[in-house]
Amino acid sequence: AQSVSQHNHHVILSEAASLELGCNYSYGGTVNLFWYVQYPGQHLQLLLKYFSGDPLVKGIKGFEAEFIKSKFSFNLRKPSVQWSDTAEYFCAVRREYGNKLVFGAGTILRVKS
Amino acid sequence: DTGVSQNPRHKITKRGQNVTFRCDPISEHNRLYWYRQTLGQGPEFLTYFQNEAQLEKSRLLSDRFSAERPKGSFSTLEIQRTEQGDSAMYLCASSSKWGANHNEQFFGPGTRLTVL
């Protein structure tokens, strides 16, 4: 069975600090990878996704993620966070041509202004 | 595009009662998913519909849970004889197999269930 591990449950950063959130998955086959974000009081929204091709994926709001197949990782990065990035971030994996998403437990990011 | 909508947004019920939730997907989306999210966890997959056919069910979906999508549009999730362990956020998502965002799942706001 697939599983997703997110390394940190809570992260606190000051504005302008760099962000990296770790995500590792367990599945031996081809996968599609996603990062979702949930801002306070809002529903889950897609930040970025990786299906194939360039392993460095750029998403909305200056976020990017790098797929490293050999490490089964899909870490999320942002060079300079803003207060408005305060949210919960979820990594998710889906086996290629599959239907269900398997989510990690989430990382709560708080950005101090 | 009005997004995925779910009703009710909140439901408080007593243990042993039945509850039903509704999900209206994005209108052109033929795929619909139900997930459950408990505190401190990510969403967990419950079931998947393509049009009106229920094609995949998780082992989490006990026999007290039933989901339908009778006309391939809205879906309902019913929980019979609710237990306190059923307290969670129930999320619905939809996707289309066509277009630029094909296979991207769009989530609704969820229905928060509290079983007393």
Tab-separated table of C-alpha atoms in Angstrom:
chain	number	residue	atom	x	y	z
A	1	ALA	CA	0.000	0.000	0.000
A	2	GLN	CA	1.105	3.517	-0.682
A	3	SER	CA	1.990	5.855	2.160
A	4	VAL	CA	3.187	9.439	2.405
A	5	SER	CA	5.385	10.856	5.129
A	6	GLN	CA	5.708	14.562	5.846
A	7	HIS	CA	8.696	15.288	8.012
A	8	ASN	CA	7.484	18.159	10.154
A	9	HIS	CA	4.040	18.675	11.604
A	10	HIS	CA	4.603	22.288	12.655
A	11	VAL	CA	6.959	24.848	11.167
A	12	ILE	CA	7.337	28.451	12.326
A	13	LEU	CA	9.237	30.916	10.161
A	14	SER	CA	9.752	34.640	10.021
A	15	GLU	CA	8.747	36.545	6.915
A	16	ALA	CA	11.358	36.409	4.148
A	17	ALA	CA	12.824	33.155	5.441
A	18	SER	CA	13.205	30.265	3.013
A	19	LEU	CA	10.907	27.290	3.249
A	20	GLU	CA	11.431	23.626	2.544
A	21	LEU	CA	8.826	21.043	3.512
A	22	GLY	CA	9.795	17.421	3.169
A	23	CYS	CA	7.651	14.703	1.624
A	24	ASN	CA	8.547	11.077	1.051
A	25	TYR	CA	6.328	8.382	-0.348
A	26	SER	CA	6.444	4.636	-0.539
A	27	TYR	CA	5.391	3.068	-3.810
A	28	GLY	CA	7.548	1.260	-6.292
A	29	GLY	CA	5.701	2.160	-9.463
A	30	THR	CA	5.124	5.340	-11.422
A	31	VAL	CA	3.320	8.012	-9.447
A	32	ASN	CA	1.750	11.421	-9.823
A	33	LEU	CA	2.624	13.844	-7.018
A	34	PHE	CA	0.764	16.815	-5.587
A	35	TRP	CA	1.020	19.533	-3.003
A	36	TYR	CA	-2.236	20.932	-1.680
A	37	VAL	CA	-2.650	23.932	0.631
A	38	GLN	CA	-5.435	24.755	3.051
A	39	TYR	CA	-5.560	28.381	4.210
A	40	PRO	CA	-7.408	29.094	7.468
A	41	GLY	CA	-11.126	28.707	6.929
A	42	GLN	CA	-10.770	27.653	3.307
A	43	HIS	CA	-10.899	24.374	1.439
A	44	LEU	CA	-8.013	22.401	-0.018
A	45	GLN	CA	-6.448	23.966	-3.104
A	46	LEU	CA	-3.848	22.590	-5.461
A	47	LEU	CA	-0.452	24.301	-5.260
A	48	LEU	CA	1.369	22.229	-7.840
A	49	LYS	CA	1.546	18.791	-9.396
A	50	TYR	CA	4.045	16.528	-11.069
A	51	PHE	CA	3.069	13.956	-13.675
A	52	SER	CA	6.171	13.576	-15.837
A	53	GLY	CA	8.981	15.534	-17.489
A	54	ASP	CA	11.067	18.186	-15.744
A	55	PRO	CA	11.344	17.092	-12.106
A	56	LEU	CA	11.403	20.715	-10.945
A	57	VAL	CA	7.807	21.884	-10.929
A	58	LYS	CA	6.663	25.446	-10.433
A	59	GLY	CA	3.297	26.197	-8.909
A	60	ILE	CA	1.263	29.156	-7.809
A	61	LYS	CA	2.384	31.892	-5.417
A	62	GLY	CA	6.100	31.285	-5.977
A	63	PHE	CA	6.130	27.696	-4.748
A	64	GLU	CA	8.138	24.969	-6.425
A	65	ALA	CA	8.799	21.299	-5.764
A	66	GLU	CA	11.462	18.873	-6.886
A	67	PHE	CA	10.796	15.229	-7.610
A	68	ILE	CA	13.798	13.038	-6.803
A	69	LYS	CA	12.861	9.553	-7.937
A	70	SER	CA	15.827	7.819	-6.306
A	71	LYS	CA	14.852	9.261	-2.935
A	72	PHE	CA	11.080	8.845	-3.365
A	73	SER	CA	10.830	12.506	-2.404
A	74	PHE	CA	8.837	15.538	-3.528
A	75	ASN	CA	9.911	18.442	-1.333
A	76	LEU	CA	8.154	21.792	-1.459
A	77	ARG	CA	10.192	24.998	-1.482
A	78	LYS	CA	9.717	28.734	-1.472
A	79	PRO	CA	12.673	31.152	-1.367
A	80	SER	CA	10.950	33.816	0.721
A	81	VAL	CA	7.757	33.229	2.660
A	82	GLN	CA	5.105	35.806	3.414
A	83	TRP	CA	2.671	36.096	6.306
A	84	SER	CA	-0.087	35.087	3.877
A	85	ASP	CA	1.575	31.679	3.394
A	86	THR	CA	0.372	30.686	6.861
A	87	ALA	CA	-1.587	27.513	6.128
A	88	GLU	CA	-1.535	23.740	6.291
A	89	TYR	CA	0.300	21.977	3.482
A	90	PHE	CA	-0.432	18.442	2.338
A	91	CYS	CA	1.648	16.230	0.094
A	92	ALA	CA	-0.288	13.598	-1.857
A	93	VAL	CA	0.566	10.759	-4.199
A	94	ARG	CA	-1.467	8.820	-6.722
A	95	ARG	CA	-0.254	5.830	-8.643
A	96	GLU	CA	-0.195	6.488	-12.362
A	97	TYR	CA	-3.662	5.966	-13.872
A	98	GLY	CA	-5.042	5.471	-10.389
A	99	ASN	CA	-7.955	7.311	-8.838
A	100	LYS	CA	-7.429	7.919	-5.170
A	101	LEU	CA	-5.016	10.371	-3.625
A	102	VAL	CA	-2.997	9.214	-0.617
A	103	PHE	CA	-2.192	12.162	1.624
A	104	GLY	CA	0.451	12.833	4.207
A	105	ALA	CA	-0.532	14.044	7.665
A	106	GLY	CA	0.108	17.662	6.738
A	107	THR	CA	2.493	20.394	7.883
A	108	ILE	CA	1.142	23.476	9.625
A	109	LEU	CA	3.183	26.507	8.627
A	110	ARG	CA	3.006	29.688	10.640
A	111	VAL	CA	4.765	32.743	9.283
A	112	LYS	CA	5.469	35.475	11.788
A	113	SER	CA	5.231	39.038	10.502
B	1	ASP	CA	-17.249	27.361	-12.426
B	2	THR	CA	-18.973	27.504	-9.071
B	3	GLY	CA	-16.713	24.919	-7.463
B	4	VAL	CA	-17.626	21.821	-5.482
B	5	SER	CA	-20.349	22.420	-2.912
B	6	GLN	CA	-21.264	20.325	0.093
B	7	ASN	CA	-24.255	20.372	2.409
B	8	PRO	CA	-24.650	20.662	5.261
B	9	ARG	CA	-21.416	22.317	6.324
B	10	HIS	CA	-21.862	21.141	9.897
B	11	LYS	CA	-23.845	18.284	11.402
B	12	ILE	CA	-24.195	17.383	15.069
B	13	THR	CA	-25.946	14.131	15.809
B	14	LYS	CA	-26.413	11.654	18.601
B	15	ARG	CA	-24.790	8.259	18.529
B	16	GLY	CA	-26.957	5.738	16.740
B	17	GLN	CA	-28.646	8.222	14.424
B	18	ASN	CA	-28.347	8.141	10.637
B	19	VAL	CA	-26.914	11.096	8.724
B	20	THR	CA	-26.730	11.945	5.027
B	21	PHE	CA	-24.408	14.386	3.321
B	22	ARG	CA	-24.670	15.791	-0.176
B	23	CYS	CA	-21.983	16.781	-2.659
B	24	ASP	CA	-22.517	18.743	-5.859
B	25	PRO	CA	-19.429	18.486	-8.072
B	26	ILE	CA	-18.266	20.952	-10.696
B	27	SER	CA	-20.851	20.574	-13.430
B	28	GLU	CA	-18.743	19.078	-16.227
B	29	HIS	CA	-16.794	16.711	-13.954
B	30	ASN	CA	-17.630	13.045	-14.389
B	31	ARG	CA	-15.455	11.790	-11.523
B	32	LEU	CA	-16.362	12.213	-7.863
B	33	TYR	CA	-14.494	11.222	-4.713
B	34	TRP	CA	-15.259	11.096	-1.000
B	35	TYR	CA	-12.548	11.466	1.634
B	36	ARG	CA	-12.585	11.618	5.418
B	37	GLN	CA	-10.243	13.798	7.472
B	38	THR	CA	-9.716	13.547	11.210
B	39	LEU	CA	-7.832	16.014	13.385
B	40	GLY	CA	-4.104	16.031	12.740
B	41	GLN	CA	-4.343	13.787	9.701
B	42	GLY	CA	-4.553	14.242	5.973
B	43	PRO	CA	-7.658	13.239	4.030
B	44	GLU	CA	-8.229	9.486	3.658
B	45	PHE	CA	-9.901	8.079	0.563
B	46	LEU	CA	-13.331	6.524	1.013
B	47	THR	CA	-14.832	5.961	-2.425
B	48	TYR	CA	-14.777	6.969	-6.107
B	49	PHE	CA	-17.449	7.326	-8.781
B	50	GLN	CA	-17.099	7.633	-12.509
B	51	ASN	CA	-20.427	8.968	-13.686
B	52	GLU	CA	-22.979	6.920	-11.700
B	53	ALA	CA	-20.771	3.867	-11.240
B	54	GLN	CA	-19.026	3.366	-7.906
B	55	LEU	CA	-15.706	1.963	-9.069
B	56	GLU	CA	-13.571	1.903	-5.948
B	57	LYS	CA	-14.246	1.644	-2.213
B	58	SER	CA	-11.808	1.799	0.653
B	59	ARG	CA	-11.799	-0.771	3.431
B	60	LEU	CA	-12.488	2.264	5.652
B	61	LEU	CA	-15.995	2.269	4.194
B	62	SER	CA	-17.712	-0.119	6.599
B	63	ASP	CA	-21.155	-1.546	5.917
B	64	ARG	CA	-22.638	1.380	7.865
B	65	PHE	CA	-21.473	3.714	5.102
B	66	SER	CA	-23.126	3.930	1.714
B	67	ALA	CA	-22.560	6.332	-1.119
B	68	GLU	CA	-24.607	6.910	-4.245
B	69	ARG	CA	-24.467	9.010	-7.360
B	70	PRO	CA	-27.742	8.067	-9.017
B	71	LYS	CA	-27.707	10.302	-12.088
B	72	GLY	CA	-23.997	10.859	-12.377
B	73	SER	CA	-24.272	14.385	-11.005
B	74	PHE	CA	-24.622	14.977	-7.239
B	75	SER	CA	-23.654	12.335	-4.711
B	76	THR	CA	-24.827	11.413	-1.219
B	77	LEU	CA	-22.923	9.755	1.582
B	78	GLU	CA	-25.024	8.120	4.292
B	79	ILE	CA	-23.764	6.875	7.625
B	80	GLN	CA	-26.105	4.599	9.531
B	81	ARG	CA	-26.025	4.046	13.290
B	82	THR	CA	-23.354	6.705	13.790
B	83	GLU	CA	-20.569	6.120	16.295
B	84	GLN	CA	-18.356	8.654	18.049
B	85	GLY	CA	-15.453	7.456	15.901
B	86	ASP	CA	-17.294	8.721	12.826
B	87	SER	CA	-16.701	12.312	13.945
B	88	ALA	CA	-14.602	13.850	11.196
B	89	MET	CA	-14.606	16.208	8.253
B	90	TYR	CA	-16.085	14.536	5.165
B	91	LEU	CA	-14.639	15.951	1.964
B	92	CYS	CA	-15.895	15.626	-1.566
B	93	ALA	CA	-13.767	16.208	-4.653
B	94	SER	CA	-14.406	16.059	-8.374
B	95	SER	CA	-12.308	15.854	-11.500
B	96	SER	CA	-12.609	15.593	-15.241
B	97	LYS	CA	-10.711	13.307	-17.578
B	98	TRP	CA	-10.484	16.077	-20.165
B	99	GLY	CA	-9.064	19.568	-20.424
B	100	ALA	CA	-6.015	21.346	-19.119
B	101	ASN	CA	-6.728	20.371	-15.519
B	102	HIS	CA	-7.682	16.785	-16.268
B	103	ASN	CA	-7.180	14.450	-13.344
B	104	GLU	CA	-6.795	17.332	-10.911
B	105	GLN	CA	-9.124	16.849	-7.980
B	106	PHE	CA	-10.989	19.964	-6.849
B	107	PHE	CA	-12.154	19.811	-3.264
B	108	GLY	CA	-15.275	21.135	-1.619
B	109	PRO	CA	-15.421	22.848	1.789
B	110	GLY	CA	-16.385	19.648	3.604
B	111	THR	CA	-19.086	18.612	6.055
B	112	ARG	CA	-17.958	18.512	9.665
B	113	LEU	CA	-19.710	15.712	11.542
B	114	THR	CA	-19.798	15.600	15.330
B	115	VAL	CA	-21.296	12.522	16.953
B	116	LEU	CA	-22.238	13.029	20.607
